[in-house]
Short mmCIF file of C-alpha atoms in Angstrom, two decimals:
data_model
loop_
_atom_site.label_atom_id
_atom_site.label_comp_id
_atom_site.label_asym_id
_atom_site.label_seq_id
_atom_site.Cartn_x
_atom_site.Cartn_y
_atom_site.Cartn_z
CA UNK A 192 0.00 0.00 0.00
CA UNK A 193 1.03 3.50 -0.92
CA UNK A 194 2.03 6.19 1.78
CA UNK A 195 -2.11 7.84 0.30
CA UNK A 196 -3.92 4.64 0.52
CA UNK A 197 -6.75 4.48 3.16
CA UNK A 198 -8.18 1.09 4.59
CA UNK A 199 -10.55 0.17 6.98
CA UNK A 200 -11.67 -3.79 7.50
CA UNK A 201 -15.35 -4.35 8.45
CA UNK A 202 -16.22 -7.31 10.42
CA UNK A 203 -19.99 -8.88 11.33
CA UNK A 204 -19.32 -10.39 14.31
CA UNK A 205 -17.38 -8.47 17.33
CA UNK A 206 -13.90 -8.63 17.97
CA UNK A 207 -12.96 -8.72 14.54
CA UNK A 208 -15.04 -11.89 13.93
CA UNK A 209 -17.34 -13.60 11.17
CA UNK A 210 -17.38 -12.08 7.37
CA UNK A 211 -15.24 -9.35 7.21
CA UNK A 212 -15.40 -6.52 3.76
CA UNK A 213 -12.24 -4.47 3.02
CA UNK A 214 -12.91 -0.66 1.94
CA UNK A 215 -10.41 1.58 0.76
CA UNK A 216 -12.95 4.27 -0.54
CA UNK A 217 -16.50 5.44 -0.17
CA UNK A 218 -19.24 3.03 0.49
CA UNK A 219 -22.75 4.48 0.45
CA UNK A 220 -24.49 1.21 1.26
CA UNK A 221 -22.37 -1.52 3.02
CA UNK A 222 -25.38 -4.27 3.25
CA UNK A 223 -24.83 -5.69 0.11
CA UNK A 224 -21.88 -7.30 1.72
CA UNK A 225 -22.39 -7.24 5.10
CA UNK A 226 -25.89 -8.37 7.01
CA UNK A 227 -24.45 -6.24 10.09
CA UNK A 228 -21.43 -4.61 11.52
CA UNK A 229 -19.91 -4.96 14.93
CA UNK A 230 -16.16 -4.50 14.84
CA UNK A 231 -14.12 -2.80 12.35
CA UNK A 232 -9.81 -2.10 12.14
CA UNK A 233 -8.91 0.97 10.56
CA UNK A 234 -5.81 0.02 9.07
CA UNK A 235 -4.45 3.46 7.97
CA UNK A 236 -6.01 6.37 7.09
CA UNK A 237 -9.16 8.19 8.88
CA UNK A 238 -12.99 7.08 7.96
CA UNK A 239 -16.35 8.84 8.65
CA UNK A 240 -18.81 5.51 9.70
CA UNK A 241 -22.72 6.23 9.14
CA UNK A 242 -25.08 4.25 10.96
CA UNK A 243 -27.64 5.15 7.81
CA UNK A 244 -27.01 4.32 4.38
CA UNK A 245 -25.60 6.92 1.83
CA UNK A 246 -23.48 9.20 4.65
CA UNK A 247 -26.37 10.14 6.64
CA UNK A 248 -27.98 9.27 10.36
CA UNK A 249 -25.07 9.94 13.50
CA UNK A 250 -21.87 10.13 12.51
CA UNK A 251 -18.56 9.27 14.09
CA UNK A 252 -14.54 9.54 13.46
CA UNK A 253 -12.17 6.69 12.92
CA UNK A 254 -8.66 7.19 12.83
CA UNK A 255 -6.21 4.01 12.69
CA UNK A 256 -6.86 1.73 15.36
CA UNK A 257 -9.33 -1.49 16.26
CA UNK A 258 -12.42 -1.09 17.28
CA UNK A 259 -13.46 -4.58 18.84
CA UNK A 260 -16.67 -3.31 19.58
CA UNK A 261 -17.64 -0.18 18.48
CA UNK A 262 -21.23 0.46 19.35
CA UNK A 263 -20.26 0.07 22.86
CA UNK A 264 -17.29 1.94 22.85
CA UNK A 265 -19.13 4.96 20.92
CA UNK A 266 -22.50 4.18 21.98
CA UNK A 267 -23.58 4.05 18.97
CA UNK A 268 -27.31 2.26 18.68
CA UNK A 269 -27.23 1.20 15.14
CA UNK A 270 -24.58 -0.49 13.53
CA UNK A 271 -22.29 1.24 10.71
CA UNK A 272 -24.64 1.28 6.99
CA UNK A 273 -21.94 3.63 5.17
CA UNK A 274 -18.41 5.04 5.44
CA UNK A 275 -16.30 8.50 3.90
CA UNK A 276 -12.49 7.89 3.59
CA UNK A 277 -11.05 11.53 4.76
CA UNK A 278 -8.66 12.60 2.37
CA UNK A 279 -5.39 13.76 4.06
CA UNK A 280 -5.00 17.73 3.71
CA UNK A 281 -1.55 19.42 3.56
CA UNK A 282 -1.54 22.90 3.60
CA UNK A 283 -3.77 25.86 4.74
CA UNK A 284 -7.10 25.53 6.45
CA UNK A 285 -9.85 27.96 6.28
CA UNK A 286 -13.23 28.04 6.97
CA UNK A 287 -16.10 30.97 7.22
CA UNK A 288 -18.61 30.44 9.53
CA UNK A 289 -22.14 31.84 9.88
CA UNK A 290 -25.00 32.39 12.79
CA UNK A 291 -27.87 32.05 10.29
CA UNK A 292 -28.81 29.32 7.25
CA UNK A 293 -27.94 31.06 3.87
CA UNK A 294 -24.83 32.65 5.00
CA UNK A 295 -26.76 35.08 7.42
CA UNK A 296 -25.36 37.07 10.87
CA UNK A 297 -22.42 37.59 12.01
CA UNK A 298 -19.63 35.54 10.73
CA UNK A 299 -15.97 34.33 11.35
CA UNK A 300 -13.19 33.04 9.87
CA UNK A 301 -11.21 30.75 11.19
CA UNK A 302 -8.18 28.88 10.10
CA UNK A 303 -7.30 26.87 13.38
CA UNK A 304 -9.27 24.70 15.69
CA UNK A 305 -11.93 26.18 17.77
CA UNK A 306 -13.08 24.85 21.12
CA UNK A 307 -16.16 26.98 21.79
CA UNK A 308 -17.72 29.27 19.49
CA UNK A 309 -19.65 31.04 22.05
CA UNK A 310 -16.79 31.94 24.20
CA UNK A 311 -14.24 32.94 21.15
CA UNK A 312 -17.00 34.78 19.38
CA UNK A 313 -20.14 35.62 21.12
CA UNK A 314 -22.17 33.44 18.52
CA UNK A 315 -24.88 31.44 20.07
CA UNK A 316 -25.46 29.68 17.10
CA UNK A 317 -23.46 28.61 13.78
CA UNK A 318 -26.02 27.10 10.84
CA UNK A 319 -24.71 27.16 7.28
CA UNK A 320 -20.37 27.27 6.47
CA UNK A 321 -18.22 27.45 3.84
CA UNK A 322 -15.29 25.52 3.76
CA UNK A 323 -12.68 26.87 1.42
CA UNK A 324 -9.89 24.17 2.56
CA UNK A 325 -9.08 21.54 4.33
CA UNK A 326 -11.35 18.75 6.48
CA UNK A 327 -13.02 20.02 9.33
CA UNK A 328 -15.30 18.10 12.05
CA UNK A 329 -18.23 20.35 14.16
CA UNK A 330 -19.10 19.33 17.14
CA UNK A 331 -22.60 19.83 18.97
CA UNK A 332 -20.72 20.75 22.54
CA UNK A 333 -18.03 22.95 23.41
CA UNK A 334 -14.54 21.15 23.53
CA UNK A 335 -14.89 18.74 20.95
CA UNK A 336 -17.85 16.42 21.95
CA UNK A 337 -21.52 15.39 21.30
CA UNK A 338 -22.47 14.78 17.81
CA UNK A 339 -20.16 15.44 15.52
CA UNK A 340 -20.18 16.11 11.71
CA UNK A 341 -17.65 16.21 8.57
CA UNK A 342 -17.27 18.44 6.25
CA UNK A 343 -15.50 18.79 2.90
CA UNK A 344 -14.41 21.94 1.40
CA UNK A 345 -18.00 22.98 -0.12
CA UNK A 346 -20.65 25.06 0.28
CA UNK A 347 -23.20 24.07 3.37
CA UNK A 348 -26.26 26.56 3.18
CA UNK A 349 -27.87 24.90 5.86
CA UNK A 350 -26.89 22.46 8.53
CA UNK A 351 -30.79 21.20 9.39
CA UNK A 352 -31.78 20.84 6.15
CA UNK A 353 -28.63 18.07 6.07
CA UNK A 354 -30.41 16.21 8.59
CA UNK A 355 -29.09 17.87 11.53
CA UNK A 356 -31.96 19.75 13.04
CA UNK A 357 -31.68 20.94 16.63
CA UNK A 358 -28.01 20.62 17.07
CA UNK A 359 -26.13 23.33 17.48
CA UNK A 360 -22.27 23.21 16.35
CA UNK A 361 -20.35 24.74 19.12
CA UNK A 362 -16.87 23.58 18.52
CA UNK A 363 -14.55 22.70 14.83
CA UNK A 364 -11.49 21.01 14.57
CA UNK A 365 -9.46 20.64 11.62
CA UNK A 366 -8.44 17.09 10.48
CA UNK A 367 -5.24 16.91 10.06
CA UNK A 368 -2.77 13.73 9.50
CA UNK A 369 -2.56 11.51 12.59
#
């Protein structure tokens, strides 16, 4: 495997058990070759795991490592229906975000990790982003925790109309390589 490649090694049974399904890319739907999901071994790389089918439903962040049991590690309730691979980004990050949908309210730029909107820049809320570079992750809670989602550079207009309704994103982090 190149120094670029990305895998991650789905298993149905935990502890890395039963019918396993190698992914080195994108998989909107994974039941085609897996009935279920309950351990998985990131084997380099970082994933975004779905438990809905084509990258929606709670989201969470795997970076190299096993996960013997990963519902009850993450307390997740449904097992994994769809994975991201997470490009590795070199270079700058920016990202401008906003207090309304559409790009509305105050807004702020940032280009490092924030740990809580509210207390950096009086915003009580932040719905819609635009991600000019880099990966980023938003968080529901201050200090990187709660719900969590990924984002690719792109336009995001509106964060409840992706599914997310009623969260509010109170922290970012840039990904960056592990």
């Amino acid at each position: 495997m190149g120094a670029t490649d990305s895998l991650i090694i789905f298993y149905e049974e935990r502890n890395f058990q039963g019918r396993s399904y190698e992914c080195m890319s994108d998989c909107s739907d994974m039941s085609s070759y897996l009935s279920r999901c309950h351990s998985c071994r990131v084997e380099s790389g970082c994933f975004m795991v779905y438990d809905r089918p084509n990258f929606m439903g709670n989201q969470y962040f795997m970076r190299r490592g096993e996960y013997a049991d990963y519902m009850s590690m993450m307390g997740m309730r449904d097992c994994i229906r769809s994975c991201r691979m997470i490009p590795m980004h070199r270079g700058q990050f920016r990202m401008r975000i906003y207090e309304r949908e559409n790009f509305g309210g105050q807004s702020h730029e940032l280009m490092e990790d924030c740990d809580n909107v509210m207390d950096r820049y009086r915003m009580s809320d932040c719905m819609s982003c635009n991600v000019m570079d880099g990966h980023w992750l938003m968080y529901e809670q201050p200090h990187y925790r709660g719900r969590m989602m990924y984002l690719r550079p792109g336009e995001y207009r509106s964060f409840r109309e992706m599914g997310m309704s009623g969260t509010r994103f109170m922290s970012m982090r840039r990904i960056m390589d592990m």
